[in-house]
Short mmCIF file of C-alpha atoms in Angstrom, two decimals:
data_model
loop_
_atom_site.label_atom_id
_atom_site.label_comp_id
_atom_site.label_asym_id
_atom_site.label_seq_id
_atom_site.Cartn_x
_atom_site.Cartn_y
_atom_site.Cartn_z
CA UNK A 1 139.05 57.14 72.23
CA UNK A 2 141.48 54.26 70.95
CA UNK A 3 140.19 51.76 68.62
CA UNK A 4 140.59 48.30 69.00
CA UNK A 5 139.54 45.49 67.17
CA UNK A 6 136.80 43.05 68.66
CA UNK A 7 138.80 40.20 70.14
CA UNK A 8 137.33 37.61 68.55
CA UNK A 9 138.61 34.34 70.09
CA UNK A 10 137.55 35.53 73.30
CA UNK A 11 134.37 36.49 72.62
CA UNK A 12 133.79 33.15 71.18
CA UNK A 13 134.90 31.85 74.12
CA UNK A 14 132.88 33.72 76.32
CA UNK A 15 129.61 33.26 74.45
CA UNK A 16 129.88 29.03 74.45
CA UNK A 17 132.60 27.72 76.62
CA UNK A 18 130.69 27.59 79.95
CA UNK A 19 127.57 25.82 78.27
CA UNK A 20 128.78 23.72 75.54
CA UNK A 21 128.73 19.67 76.68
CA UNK A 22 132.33 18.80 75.28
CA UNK A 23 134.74 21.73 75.58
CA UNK A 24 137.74 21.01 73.38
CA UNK A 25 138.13 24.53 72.25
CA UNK A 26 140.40 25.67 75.40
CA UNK A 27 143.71 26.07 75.16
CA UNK A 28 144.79 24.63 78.67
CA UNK A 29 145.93 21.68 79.91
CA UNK A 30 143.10 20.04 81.85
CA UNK A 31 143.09 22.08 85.17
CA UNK A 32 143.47 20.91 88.52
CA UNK A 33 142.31 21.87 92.34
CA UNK A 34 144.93 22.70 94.78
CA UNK A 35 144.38 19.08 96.33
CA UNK A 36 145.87 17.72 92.72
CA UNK A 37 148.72 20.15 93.00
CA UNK A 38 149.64 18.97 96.33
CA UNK A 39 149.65 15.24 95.04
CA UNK A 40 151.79 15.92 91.95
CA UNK A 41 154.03 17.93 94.60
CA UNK A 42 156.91 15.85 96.32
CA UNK A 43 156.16 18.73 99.11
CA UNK A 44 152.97 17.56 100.85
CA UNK A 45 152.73 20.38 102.38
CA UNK A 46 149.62 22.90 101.94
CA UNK A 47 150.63 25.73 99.74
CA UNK A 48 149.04 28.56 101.79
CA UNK A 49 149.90 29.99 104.89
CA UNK A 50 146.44 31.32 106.02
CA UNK A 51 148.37 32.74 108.96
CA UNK A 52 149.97 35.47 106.37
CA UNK A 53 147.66 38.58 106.54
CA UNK A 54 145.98 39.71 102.90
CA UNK A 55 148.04 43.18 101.81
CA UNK A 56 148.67 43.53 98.58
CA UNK A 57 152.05 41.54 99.25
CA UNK A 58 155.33 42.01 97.34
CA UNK A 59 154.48 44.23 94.39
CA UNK A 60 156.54 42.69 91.77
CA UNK A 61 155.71 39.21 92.86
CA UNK A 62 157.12 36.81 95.86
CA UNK A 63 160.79 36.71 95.79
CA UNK A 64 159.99 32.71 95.73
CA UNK A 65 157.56 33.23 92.66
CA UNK A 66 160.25 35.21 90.75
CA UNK A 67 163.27 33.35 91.92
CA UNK A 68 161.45 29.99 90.83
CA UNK A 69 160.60 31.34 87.23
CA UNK A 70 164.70 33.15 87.53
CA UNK A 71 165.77 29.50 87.73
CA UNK A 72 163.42 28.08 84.52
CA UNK A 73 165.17 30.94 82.70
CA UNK A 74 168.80 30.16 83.62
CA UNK A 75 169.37 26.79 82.11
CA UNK A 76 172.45 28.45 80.11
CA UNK A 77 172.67 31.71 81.50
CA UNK A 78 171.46 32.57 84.94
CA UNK A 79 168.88 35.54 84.79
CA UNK A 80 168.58 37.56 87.96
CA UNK A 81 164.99 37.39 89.95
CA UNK A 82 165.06 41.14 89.56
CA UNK A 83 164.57 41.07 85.62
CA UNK A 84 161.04 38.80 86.34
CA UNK A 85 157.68 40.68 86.64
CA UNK A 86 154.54 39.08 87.96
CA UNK A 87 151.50 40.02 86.55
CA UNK A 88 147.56 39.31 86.38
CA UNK A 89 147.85 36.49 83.66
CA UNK A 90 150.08 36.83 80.31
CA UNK A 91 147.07 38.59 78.62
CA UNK A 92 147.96 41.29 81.20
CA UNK A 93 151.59 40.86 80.45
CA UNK A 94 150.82 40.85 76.93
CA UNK A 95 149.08 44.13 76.96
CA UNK A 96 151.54 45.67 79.18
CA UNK A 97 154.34 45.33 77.45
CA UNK A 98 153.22 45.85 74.06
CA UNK A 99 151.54 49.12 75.97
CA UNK A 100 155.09 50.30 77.76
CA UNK A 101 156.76 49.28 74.56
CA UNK A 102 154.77 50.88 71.30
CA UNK A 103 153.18 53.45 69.84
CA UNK A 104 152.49 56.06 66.89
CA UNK A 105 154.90 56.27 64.04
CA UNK A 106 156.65 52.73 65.22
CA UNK A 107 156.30 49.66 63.30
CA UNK A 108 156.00 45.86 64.70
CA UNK A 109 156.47 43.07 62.96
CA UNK A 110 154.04 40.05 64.33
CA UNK A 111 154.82 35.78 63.84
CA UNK A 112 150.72 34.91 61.84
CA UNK A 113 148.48 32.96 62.60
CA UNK A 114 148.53 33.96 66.51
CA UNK A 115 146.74 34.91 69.11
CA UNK A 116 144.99 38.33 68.16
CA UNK A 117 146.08 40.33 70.95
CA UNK A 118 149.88 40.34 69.70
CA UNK A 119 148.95 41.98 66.37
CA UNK A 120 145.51 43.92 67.63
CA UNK A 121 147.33 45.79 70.17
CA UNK A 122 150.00 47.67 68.86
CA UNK A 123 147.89 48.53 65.95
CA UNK A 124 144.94 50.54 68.48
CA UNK A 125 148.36 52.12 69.84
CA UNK A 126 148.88 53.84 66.69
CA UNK A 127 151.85 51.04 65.63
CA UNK A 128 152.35 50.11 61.83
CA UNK A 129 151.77 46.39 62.04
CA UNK A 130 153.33 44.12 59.14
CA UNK A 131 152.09 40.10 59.30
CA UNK A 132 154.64 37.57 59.12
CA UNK A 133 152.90 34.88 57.50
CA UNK A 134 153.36 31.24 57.80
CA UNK A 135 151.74 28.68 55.43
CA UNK A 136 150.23 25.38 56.48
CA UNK A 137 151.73 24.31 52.84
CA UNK A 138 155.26 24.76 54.55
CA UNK A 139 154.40 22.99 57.55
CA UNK A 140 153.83 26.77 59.33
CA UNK A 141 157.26 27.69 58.95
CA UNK A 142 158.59 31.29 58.99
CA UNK A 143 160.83 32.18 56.35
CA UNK A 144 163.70 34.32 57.79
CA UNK A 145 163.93 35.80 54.33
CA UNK A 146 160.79 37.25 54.31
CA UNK A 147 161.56 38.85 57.84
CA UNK A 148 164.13 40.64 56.32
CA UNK A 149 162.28 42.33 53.73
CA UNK A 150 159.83 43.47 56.35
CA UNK A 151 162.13 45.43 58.11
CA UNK A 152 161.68 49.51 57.94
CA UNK A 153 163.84 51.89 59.87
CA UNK A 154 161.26 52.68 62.03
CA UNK A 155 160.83 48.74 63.22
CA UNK A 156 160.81 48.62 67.11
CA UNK A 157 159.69 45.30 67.93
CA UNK A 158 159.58 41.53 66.18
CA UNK A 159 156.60 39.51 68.32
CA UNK A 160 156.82 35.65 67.91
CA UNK A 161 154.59 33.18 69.39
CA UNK A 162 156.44 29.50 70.36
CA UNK A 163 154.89 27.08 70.49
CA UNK A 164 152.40 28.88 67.91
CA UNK A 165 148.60 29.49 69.22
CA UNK A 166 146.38 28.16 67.15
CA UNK A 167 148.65 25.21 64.86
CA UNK A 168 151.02 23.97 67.53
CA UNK A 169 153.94 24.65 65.58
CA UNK A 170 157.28 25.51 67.01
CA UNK A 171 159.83 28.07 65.67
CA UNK A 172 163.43 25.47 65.70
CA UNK A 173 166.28 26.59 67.57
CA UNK A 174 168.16 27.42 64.11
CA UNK A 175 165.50 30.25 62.71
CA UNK A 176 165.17 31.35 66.24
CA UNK A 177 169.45 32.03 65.98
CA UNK A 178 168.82 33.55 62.20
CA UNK A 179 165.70 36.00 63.87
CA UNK A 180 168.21 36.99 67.04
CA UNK A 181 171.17 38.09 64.51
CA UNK A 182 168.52 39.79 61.94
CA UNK A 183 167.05 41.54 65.57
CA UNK A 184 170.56 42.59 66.55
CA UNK A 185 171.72 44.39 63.25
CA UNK A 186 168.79 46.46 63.55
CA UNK A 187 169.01 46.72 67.62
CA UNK A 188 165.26 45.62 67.63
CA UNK A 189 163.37 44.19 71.03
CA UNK A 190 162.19 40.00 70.07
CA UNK A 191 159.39 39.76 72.39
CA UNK A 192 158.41 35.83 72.35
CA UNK A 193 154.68 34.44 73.52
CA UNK A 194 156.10 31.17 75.26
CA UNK A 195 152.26 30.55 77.16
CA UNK A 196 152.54 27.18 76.28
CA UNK A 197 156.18 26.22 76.57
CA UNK A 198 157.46 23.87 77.85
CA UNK A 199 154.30 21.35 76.42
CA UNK A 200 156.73 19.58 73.73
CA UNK A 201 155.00 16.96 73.38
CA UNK A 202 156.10 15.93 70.09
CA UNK A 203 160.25 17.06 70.01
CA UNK A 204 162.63 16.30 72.60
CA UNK A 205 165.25 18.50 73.64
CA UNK A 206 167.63 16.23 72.00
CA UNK A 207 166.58 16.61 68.61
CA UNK A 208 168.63 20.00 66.77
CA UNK A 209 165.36 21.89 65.89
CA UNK A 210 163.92 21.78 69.79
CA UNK A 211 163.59 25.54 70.64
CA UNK A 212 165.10 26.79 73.57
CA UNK A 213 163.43 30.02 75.92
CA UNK A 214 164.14 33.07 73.37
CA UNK A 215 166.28 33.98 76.51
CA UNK A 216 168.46 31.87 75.94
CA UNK A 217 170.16 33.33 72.87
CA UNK A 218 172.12 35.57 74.05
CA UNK A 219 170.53 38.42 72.85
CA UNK A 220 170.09 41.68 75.26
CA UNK A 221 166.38 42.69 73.60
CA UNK A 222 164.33 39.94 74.43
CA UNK A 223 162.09 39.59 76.81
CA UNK A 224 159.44 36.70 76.98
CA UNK A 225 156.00 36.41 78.20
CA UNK A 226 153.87 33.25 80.34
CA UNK A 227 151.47 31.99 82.35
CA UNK A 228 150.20 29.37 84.64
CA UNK A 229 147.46 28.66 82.89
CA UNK A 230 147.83 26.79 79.60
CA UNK A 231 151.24 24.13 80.57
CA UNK A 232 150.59 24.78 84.05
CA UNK A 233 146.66 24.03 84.19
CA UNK A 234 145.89 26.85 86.94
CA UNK A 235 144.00 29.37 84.88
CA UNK A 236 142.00 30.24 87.76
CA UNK A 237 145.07 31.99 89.59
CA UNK A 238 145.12 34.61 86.88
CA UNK A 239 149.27 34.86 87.28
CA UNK A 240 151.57 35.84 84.27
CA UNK A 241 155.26 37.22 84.03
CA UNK A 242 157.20 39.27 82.00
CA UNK A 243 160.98 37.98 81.69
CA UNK A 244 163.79 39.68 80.05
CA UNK A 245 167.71 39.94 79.49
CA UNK A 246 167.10 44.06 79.66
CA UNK A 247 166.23 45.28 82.81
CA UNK A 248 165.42 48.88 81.33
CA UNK A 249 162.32 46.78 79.92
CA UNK A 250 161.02 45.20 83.35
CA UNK A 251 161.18 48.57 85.04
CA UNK A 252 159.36 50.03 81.99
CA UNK A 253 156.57 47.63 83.08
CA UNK A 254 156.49 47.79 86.01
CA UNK A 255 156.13 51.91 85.65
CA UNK A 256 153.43 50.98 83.80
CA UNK A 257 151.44 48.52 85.86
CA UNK A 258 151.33 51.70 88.71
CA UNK A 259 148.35 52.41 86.91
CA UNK A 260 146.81 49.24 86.65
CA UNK A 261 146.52 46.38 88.88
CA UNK A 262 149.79 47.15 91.90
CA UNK A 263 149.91 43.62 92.31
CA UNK A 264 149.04 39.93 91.97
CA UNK A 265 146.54 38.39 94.93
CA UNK A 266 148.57 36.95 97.46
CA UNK A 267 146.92 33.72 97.58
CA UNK A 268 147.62 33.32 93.66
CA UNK A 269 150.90 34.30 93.86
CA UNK A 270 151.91 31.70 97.04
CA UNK A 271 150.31 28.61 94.95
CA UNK A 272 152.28 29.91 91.87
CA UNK A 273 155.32 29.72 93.64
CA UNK A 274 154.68 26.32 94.71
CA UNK A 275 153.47 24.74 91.60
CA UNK A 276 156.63 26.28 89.77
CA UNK A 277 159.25 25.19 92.66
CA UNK A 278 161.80 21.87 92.35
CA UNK A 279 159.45 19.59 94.29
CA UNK A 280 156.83 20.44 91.64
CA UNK A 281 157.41 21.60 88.57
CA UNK A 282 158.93 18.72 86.47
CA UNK A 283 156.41 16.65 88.10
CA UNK A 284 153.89 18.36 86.87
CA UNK A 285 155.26 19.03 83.41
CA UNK A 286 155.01 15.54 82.51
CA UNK A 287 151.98 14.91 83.76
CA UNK A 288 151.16 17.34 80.97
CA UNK A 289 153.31 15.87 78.31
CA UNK A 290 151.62 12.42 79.08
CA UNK A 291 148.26 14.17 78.91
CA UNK A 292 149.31 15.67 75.67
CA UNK A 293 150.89 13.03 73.80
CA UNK A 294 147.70 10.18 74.88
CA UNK A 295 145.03 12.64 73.35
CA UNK A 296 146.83 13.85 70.70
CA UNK A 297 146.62 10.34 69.41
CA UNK A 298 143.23 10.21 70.16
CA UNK A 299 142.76 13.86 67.81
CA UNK A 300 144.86 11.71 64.93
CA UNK A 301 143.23 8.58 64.93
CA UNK A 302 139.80 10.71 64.21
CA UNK A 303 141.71 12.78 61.84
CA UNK A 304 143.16 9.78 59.74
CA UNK A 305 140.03 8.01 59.56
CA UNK A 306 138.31 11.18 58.36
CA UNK A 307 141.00 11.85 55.26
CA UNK A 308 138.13 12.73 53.28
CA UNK A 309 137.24 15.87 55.09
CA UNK A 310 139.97 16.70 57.51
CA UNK A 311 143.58 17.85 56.94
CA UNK A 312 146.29 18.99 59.04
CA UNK A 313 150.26 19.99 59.74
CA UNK A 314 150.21 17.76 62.75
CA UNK A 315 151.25 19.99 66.05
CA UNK A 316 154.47 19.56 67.73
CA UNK A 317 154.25 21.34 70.79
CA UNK A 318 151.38 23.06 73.05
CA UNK A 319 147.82 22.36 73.41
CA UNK A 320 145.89 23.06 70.55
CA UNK A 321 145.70 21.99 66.72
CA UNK A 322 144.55 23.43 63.14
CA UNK A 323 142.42 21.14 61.44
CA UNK A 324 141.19 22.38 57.79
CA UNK A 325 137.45 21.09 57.07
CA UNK A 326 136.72 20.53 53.10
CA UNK A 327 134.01 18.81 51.11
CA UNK A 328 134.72 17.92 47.46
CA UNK A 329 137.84 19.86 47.91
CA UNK A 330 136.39 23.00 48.81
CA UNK A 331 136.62 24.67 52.37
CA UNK A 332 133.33 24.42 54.49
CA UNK A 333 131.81 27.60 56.34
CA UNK A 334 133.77 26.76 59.32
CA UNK A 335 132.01 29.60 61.66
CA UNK A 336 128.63 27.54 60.41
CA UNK A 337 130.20 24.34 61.05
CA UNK A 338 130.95 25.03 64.76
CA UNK A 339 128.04 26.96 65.41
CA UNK A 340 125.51 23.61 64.07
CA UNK A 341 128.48 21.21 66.16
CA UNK A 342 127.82 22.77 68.89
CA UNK A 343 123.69 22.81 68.34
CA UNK A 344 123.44 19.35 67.04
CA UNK A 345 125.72 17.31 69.09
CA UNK A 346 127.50 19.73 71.99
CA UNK A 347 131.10 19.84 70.57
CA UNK A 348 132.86 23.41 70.50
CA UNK A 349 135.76 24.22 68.62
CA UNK A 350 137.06 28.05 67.74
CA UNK A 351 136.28 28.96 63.81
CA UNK A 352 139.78 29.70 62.41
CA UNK A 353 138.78 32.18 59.70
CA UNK A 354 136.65 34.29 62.50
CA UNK A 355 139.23 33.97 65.29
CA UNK A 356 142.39 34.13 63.78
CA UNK A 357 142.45 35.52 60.14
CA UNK A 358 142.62 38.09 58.70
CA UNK A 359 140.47 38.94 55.12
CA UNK A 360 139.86 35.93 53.86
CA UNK A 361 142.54 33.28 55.79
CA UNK A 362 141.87 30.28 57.27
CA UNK A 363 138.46 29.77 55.75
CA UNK A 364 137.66 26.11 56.76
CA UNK A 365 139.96 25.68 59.64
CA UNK A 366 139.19 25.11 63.33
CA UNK A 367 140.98 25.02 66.03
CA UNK A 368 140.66 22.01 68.35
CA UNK A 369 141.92 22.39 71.98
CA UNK A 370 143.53 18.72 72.61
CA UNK A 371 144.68 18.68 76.25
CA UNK A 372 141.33 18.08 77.99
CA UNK A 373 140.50 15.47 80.21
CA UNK A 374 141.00 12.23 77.98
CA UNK A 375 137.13 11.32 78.48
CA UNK A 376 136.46 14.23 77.59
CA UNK A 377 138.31 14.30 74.64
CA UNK A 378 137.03 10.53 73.45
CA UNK A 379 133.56 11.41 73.91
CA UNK A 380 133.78 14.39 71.90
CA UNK A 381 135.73 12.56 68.83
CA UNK A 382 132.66 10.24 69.14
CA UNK A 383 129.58 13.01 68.91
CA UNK A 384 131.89 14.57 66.23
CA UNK A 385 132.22 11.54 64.76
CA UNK A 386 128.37 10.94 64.26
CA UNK A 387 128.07 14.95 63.38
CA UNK A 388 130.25 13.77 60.09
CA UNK A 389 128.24 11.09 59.33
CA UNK A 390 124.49 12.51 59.38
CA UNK A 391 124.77 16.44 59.37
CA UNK A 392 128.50 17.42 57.52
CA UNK A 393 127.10 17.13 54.04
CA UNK A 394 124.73 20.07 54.96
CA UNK A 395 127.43 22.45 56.24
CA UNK A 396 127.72 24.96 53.22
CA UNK A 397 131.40 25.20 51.31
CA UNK A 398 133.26 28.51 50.42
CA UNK A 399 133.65 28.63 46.86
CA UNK A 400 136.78 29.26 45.13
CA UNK A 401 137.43 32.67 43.63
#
């Protein structure tokens, strides 16, 4: 039997999310009913043809589905519909690829902090995993240099995550370039997490360090992974991809998925392909970005007025933020601070050092989910708000070793 580690985000998740009163620990932009979709659509039309009859449909995905992603990815070099894979969600696309592409006696190389399935994975499949550590004392920047010294012959894979889950940092366009030619002297696969791209909500592509799609680079080995549910607000269609320059790694995938799920719902897959074509997409990317940028200045206003406890690298893309929690300078119990939040006044947020570190990281730090509704969002600052001024001087502090 494989081990894996518990996933702990999710599990948090699953034990609080559907009870607490203010949500702001999930990761996607605030979601919307098919009836939204069709009014941030310039195509008024309705999305389904409930004439089509239910088989399991095209297995790879809709040639509209993949052909509308194809285009997303071909901004400077057009990518062929063929090298896109639809699958149930990017968790599934996660796990499938790290599944197709890993196993004993390789070693991976993971972008940290990050969503626990990039790093938990390949080590239950008998991988050699190495951290690459950023530091919210550098602003979460990787340090190419470091990368380097973590290379080993055996190193198959280098797994980034851009924007980053849980800081909403970004990796710039020039250490992106600097990973690519590290990648290519070593002929190692870059797979990048880009859930949450294209949410830049705080860099425009005009500025030098906005990062483009890893695919972009001109690299052969890469091969990205997404979703509609954190920029695109339909979690509840449960459709991911798999994109990459190398078609040897689609149809590894694919060979793969046989044994899994065949195929994405058909219903998911047609309102995919219409959220993600012309008529829709850009419309409803900045409906996001607005969303984004109006309560992420709701999250700093809090923040500044709470210098005393609070402390951040403010995010610069996706949906989610890393807020460190002290008192008198030392970190609090941040797994006891959310758990009496959510008793006391109904706010949940995701304990860093339980969800995302490993040892002893993160101690202190939460993660706040941003891109709720905005009402949702101010009443939450406001129940937090009275949390820190009757009941945060009884959350217990980590002492210093």
């Amino acid at each position: 039997m494989v081990h894996i580690k518990e996933f702990a985000v999710e599990q948090w998740m699953d034990r609080f999310e559907t009870t607490a009163k203010y949500n702001v620990a999930e990761t996607c932009c605030a979601s919307i009913s098919i009836n939204d979709l069709r009014e941030l659509s310039d195509d008024k039309s309705d999305p389904l043809d409930f004439s089509t009859k239910l088989t399991y449909g095209a297995i790879r995905g809709s040639e509209r589905l993949r052909g509308n992603l194809a285009k997303l990815y071909s901004i400077q070099t057009p990518l062929p519909l063929e090298n896109v894979l639809i699958t149930a969600g990017a968790i599934q696309a996660n796990f499938l690829l790290l599944y197709s592409l890993v196993g004993p006696g390789d070693h991976v190389i993971c972008h940290y902090p990050t969503y626990q399935q990039l790093y938990s994975v390949p080590a239950s499949l008998g991988a050699e995993v190495s951290l690459w550590k950023s530091k919210a004392t550098d602003g979460w920047k990787l340090d190419t240099s470091e990368l380097k010294k973590l290379i080993r012959p055996n190193t198959k894979l280098i797994i980034l995550n851009n924007p980053q889950n849980p800081t909403g940092a970004i990796i710039p366009q020039a250490t992106l370039n600097d990973i690519v030619d590290i990648a290519r002297n070593s002929s190692i696969i870059i797979h990048a997490d880009e859930v949450y791209r294209p949410i830049f909500h705080s860099i425009t592509p005009k500025d030098d360090q906005f990062p483009p799609s890893l695919l972009s680079l001109g690299y052969e080995h890469t091969v990205v992974t997404g979703s509609m549910s954190k920029a695109y607000s339909l979690a509840g269609l449960r459709v991911g991809w798999i994109a990459s320059r190398d078609r040897s790694i689609i149809e590894t995938c694919a060979n793969a998925r046989d044994y899994t799920t065949i195929s994405v719902g058909q219903l998911d897959d047609a309102i995919a392909g219409y959220a993600l074509s012309p008529a829709c997409e850009t419309n409803f990317v900045e409906r996001n970005l607005e969303l984004a940028r109006r309560n992420l200045a709701i999250l700093e206003k809090f923040i500044e007025a709470h210098r005393w406890a609070c402390d951040w690298v403010k995010p610069r893309a996706g949906t989610t933020a890393f807020v460190r929690f002290s008192n008198m300078g030392n970190p609090i119990d941040d797994v006891v601070f959310c758990e009496r939040l959510l008793d006391k006044v109904g706010v949940m947020f995701v304990p860093g050092s339980l969800c995302f570190g490993e040892g002893e990281d993160f101690k202190g730090y939460v993660r706040i989910g941003f891109v709720c509704e905005t009402e949702v969002l101010k009443q939450a600052m406001e129940a937090l708000r009275s949390f820190m001024d009757e009941e945060y001087k009884n959350v217990p502090v980590v002492q210093r070793q």
